[in-house]
mmCIF file of C-alpha atoms in Angstrom:
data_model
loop_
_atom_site.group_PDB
_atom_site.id
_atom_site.type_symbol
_atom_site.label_atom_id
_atom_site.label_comp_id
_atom_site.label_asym_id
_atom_site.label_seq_id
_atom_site.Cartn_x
_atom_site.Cartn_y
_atom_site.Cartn_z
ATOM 1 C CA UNK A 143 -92.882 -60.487 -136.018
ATOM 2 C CA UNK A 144 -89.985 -58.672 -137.295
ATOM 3 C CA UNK A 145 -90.386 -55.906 -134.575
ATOM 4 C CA UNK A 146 -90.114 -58.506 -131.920
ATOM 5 C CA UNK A 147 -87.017 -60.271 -133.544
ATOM 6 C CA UNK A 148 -85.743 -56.566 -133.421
ATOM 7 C CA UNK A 149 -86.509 -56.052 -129.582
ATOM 8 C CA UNK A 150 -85.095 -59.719 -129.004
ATOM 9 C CA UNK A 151 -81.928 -59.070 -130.577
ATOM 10 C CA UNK A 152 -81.463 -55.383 -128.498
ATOM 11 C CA UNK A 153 -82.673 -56.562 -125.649
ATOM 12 C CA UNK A 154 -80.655 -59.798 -125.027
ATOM 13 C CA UNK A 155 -77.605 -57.781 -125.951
ATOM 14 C CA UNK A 156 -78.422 -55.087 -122.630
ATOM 15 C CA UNK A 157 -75.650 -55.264 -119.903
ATOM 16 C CA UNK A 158 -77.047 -55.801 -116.491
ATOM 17 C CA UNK A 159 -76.264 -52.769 -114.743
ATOM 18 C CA UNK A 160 -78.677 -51.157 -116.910
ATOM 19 C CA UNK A 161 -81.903 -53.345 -115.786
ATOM 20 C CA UNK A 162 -81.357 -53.717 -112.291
ATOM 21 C CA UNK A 163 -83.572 -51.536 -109.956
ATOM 22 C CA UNK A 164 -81.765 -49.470 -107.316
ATOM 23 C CA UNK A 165 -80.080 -51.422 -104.100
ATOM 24 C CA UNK A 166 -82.332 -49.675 -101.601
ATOM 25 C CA UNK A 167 -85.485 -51.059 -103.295
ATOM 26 C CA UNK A 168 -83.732 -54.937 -102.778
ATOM 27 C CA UNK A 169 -84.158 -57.269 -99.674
ATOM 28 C CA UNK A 170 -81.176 -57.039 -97.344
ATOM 29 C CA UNK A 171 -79.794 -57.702 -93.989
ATOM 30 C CA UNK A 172 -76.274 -57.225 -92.341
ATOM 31 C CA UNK A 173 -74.862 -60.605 -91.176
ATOM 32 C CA UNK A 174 -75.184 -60.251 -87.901
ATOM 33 C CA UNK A 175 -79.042 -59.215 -87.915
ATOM 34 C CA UNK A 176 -81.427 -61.038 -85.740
ATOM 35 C CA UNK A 177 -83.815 -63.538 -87.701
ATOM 36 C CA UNK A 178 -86.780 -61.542 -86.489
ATOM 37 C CA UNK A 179 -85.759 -58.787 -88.897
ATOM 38 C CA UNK A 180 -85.054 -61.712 -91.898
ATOM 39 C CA UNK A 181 -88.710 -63.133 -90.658
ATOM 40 C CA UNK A 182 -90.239 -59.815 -91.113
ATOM 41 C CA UNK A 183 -89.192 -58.931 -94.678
ATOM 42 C CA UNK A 184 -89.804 -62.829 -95.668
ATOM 43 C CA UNK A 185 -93.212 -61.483 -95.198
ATOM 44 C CA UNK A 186 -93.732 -59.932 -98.433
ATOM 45 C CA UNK A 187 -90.303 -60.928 -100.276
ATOM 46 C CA UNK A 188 -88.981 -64.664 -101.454
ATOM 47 C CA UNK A 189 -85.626 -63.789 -100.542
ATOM 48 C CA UNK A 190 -83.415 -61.759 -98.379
ATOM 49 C CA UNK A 191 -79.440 -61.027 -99.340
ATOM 50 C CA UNK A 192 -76.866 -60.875 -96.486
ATOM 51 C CA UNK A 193 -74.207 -58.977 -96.532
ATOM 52 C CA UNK A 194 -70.815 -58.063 -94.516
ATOM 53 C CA UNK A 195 -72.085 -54.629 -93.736
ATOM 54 C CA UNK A 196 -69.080 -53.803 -92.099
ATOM 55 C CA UNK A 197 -66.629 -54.799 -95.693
ATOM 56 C CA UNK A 198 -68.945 -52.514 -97.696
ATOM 57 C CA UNK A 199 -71.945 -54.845 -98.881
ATOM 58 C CA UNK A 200 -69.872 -58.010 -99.976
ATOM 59 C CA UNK A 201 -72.222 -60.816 -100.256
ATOM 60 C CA UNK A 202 -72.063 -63.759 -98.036
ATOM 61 C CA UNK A 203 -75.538 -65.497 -98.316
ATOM 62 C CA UNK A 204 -79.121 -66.139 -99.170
ATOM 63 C CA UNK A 205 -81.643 -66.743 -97.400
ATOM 64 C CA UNK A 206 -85.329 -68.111 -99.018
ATOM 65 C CA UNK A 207 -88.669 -67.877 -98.317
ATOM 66 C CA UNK A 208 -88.953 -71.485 -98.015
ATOM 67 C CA UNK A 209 -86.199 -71.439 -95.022
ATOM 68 C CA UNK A 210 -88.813 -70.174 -92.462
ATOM 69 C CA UNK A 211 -89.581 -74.033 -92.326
ATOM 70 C CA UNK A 212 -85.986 -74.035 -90.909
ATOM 71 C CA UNK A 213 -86.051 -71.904 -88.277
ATOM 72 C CA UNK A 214 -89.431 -72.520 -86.794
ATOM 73 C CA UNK A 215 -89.287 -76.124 -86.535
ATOM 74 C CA UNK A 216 -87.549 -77.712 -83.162
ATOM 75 C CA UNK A 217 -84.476 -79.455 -83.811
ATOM 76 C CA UNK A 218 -85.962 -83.107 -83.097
ATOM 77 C CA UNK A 219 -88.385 -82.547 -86.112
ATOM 78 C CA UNK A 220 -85.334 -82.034 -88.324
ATOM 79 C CA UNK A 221 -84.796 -85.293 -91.024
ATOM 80 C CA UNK A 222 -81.382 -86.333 -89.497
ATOM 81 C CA UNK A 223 -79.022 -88.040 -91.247
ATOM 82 C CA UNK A 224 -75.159 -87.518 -92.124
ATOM 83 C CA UNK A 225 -74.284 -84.442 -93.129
ATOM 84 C CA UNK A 226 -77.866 -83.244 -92.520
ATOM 85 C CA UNK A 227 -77.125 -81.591 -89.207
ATOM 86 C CA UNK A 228 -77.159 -77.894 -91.117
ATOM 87 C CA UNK A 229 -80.606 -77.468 -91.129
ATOM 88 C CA UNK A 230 -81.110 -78.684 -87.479
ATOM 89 C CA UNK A 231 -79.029 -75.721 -86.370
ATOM 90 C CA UNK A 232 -81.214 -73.205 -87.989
ATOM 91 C CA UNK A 233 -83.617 -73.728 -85.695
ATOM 92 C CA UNK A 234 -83.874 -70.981 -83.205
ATOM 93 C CA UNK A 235 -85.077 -73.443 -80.568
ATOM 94 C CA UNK A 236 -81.659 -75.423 -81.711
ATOM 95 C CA UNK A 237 -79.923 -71.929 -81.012
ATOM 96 C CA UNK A 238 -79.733 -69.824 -84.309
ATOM 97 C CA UNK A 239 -80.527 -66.170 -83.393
ATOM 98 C CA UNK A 240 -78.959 -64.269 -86.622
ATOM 99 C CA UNK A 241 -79.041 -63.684 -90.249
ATOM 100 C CA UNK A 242 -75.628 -65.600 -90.334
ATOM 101 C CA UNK A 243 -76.861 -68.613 -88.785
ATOM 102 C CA UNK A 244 -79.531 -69.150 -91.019
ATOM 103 C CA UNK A 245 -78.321 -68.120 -94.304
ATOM 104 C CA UNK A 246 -77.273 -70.423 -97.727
ATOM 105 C CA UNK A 247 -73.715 -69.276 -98.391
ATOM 106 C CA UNK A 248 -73.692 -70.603 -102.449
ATOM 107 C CA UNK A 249 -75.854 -67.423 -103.420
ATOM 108 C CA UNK A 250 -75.827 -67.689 -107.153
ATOM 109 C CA UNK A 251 -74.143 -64.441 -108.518
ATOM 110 C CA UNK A 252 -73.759 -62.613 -112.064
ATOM 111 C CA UNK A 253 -71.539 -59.940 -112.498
ATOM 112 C CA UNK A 254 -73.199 -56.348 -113.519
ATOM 113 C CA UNK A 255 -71.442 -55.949 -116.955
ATOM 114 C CA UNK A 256 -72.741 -59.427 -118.130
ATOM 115 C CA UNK A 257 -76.204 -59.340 -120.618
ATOM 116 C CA UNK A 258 -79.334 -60.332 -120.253
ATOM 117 C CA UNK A 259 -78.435 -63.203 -122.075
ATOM 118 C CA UNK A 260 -75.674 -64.536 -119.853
ATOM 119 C CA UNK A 261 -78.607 -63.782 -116.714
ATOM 120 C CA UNK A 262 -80.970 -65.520 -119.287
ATOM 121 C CA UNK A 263 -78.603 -68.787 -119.053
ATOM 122 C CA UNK A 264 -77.482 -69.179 -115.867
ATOM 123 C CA UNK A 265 -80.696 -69.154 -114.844
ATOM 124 C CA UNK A 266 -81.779 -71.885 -116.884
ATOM 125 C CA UNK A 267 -78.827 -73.841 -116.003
ATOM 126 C CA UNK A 268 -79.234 -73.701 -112.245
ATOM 127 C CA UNK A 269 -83.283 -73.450 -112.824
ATOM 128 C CA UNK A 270 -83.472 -70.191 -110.511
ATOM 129 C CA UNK A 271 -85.830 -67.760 -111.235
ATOM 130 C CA UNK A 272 -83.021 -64.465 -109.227
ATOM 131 C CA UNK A 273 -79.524 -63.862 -109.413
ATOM 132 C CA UNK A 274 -77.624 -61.419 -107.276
ATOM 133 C CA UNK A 275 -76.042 -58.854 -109.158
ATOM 134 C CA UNK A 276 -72.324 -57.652 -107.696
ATOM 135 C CA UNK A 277 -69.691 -55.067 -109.014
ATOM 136 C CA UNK A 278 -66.162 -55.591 -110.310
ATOM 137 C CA UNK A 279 -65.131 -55.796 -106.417
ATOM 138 C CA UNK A 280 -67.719 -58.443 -105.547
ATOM 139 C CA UNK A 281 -69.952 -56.119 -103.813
ATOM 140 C CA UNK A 282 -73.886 -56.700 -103.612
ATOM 141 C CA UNK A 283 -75.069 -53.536 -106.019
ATOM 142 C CA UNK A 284 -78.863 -55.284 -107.469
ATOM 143 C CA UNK A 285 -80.564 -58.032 -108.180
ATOM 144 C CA UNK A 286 -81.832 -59.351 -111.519
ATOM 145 C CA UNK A 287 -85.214 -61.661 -111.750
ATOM 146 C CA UNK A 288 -87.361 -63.474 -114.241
ATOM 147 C CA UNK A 289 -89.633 -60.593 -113.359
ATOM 148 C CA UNK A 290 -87.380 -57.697 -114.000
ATOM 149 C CA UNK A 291 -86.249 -59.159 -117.338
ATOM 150 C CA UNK A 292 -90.248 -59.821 -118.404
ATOM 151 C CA UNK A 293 -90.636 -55.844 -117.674
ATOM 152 C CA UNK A 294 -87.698 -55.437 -119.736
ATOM 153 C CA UNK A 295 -88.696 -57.504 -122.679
ATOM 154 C CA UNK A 296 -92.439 -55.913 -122.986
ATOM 155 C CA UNK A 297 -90.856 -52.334 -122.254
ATOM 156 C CA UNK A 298 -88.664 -52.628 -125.310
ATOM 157 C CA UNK A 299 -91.498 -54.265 -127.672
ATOM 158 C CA UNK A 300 -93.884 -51.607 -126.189
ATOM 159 C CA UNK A 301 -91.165 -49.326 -127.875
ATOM 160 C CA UNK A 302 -90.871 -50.760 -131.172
ATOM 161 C CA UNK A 303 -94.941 -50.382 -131.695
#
């Protein structure tokens, strides 16, 4: 028990940019990507980033898994109501053809010199399971996810034993 208090108090302590696998290994697309190429990496991801490829990888969106629904539906199958008429346009029948079009622009972010911990919370708080990770200028450089931190966590109590 003591070793795993031990890991626990290391481990929430670890600054992000330590964890975070490398940016090539993360889902991304340019804003100005067709959906086709977002549809295709949907495939076997839950998420895709979008970034300003041409401003050096600043972050401008999300897009989820769950936002195929979005696009593939016609826009008459779209619950209308006020202020509803966001999800209509993401239709590509309703005219969305790019990464832009389709994307959430409130991606939640963490910067990469903040701890597991502070990932730990914020993710709790806003009951997300993946935070995008940027650098002191507010460019895209990792991700960080329930997943990575669980390798994390059993790495480090691997090490204690």
């Amino acid at each position: 028990m003591e070793n795993l208090e031990n890991a626990l108090g290391k481990y929430h302590n670890i600054k992000l940019k330590h964890v975070i696998p490398p940016v090539d290994m993360m889902p991304v697309v340019c804003y100005n990507d067709p959906i086709i190429k977002v549809m295709e990496l949907l495939r076997s991801r839950h998420h895709v980033w979008v970034i300003n490829c041409k401003e050096e990888g600043s972050l401008l969106g999300v897009i989820k898994y769950l936002s195929v629904i979005d696009f593939l539906l016609p826009p008459d199958k779209h619950n209308l109501y006020i202020g509803s008429t966001r999800s209509a346009l993401k239709s590509v029948i309703g005219g969305a053809k790019t990464a832009k079009e389709v994307m959430e622009k409130n991606a939640l972010t963490i910067n990469h010199n903040s701890t597991v911990i502070d990932a730990l919370l914020k993710m709790k708080r806003y009951n997300v399971q993946i935070l995008a990770v940027l650098n002191d200028e507010e460019r895209l450089i990792g991700e960080i996810s329930l997943k990575i931190l669980i390798d994390k966590f059993l790495s480090l109590c691997l090490a204690q034993e």
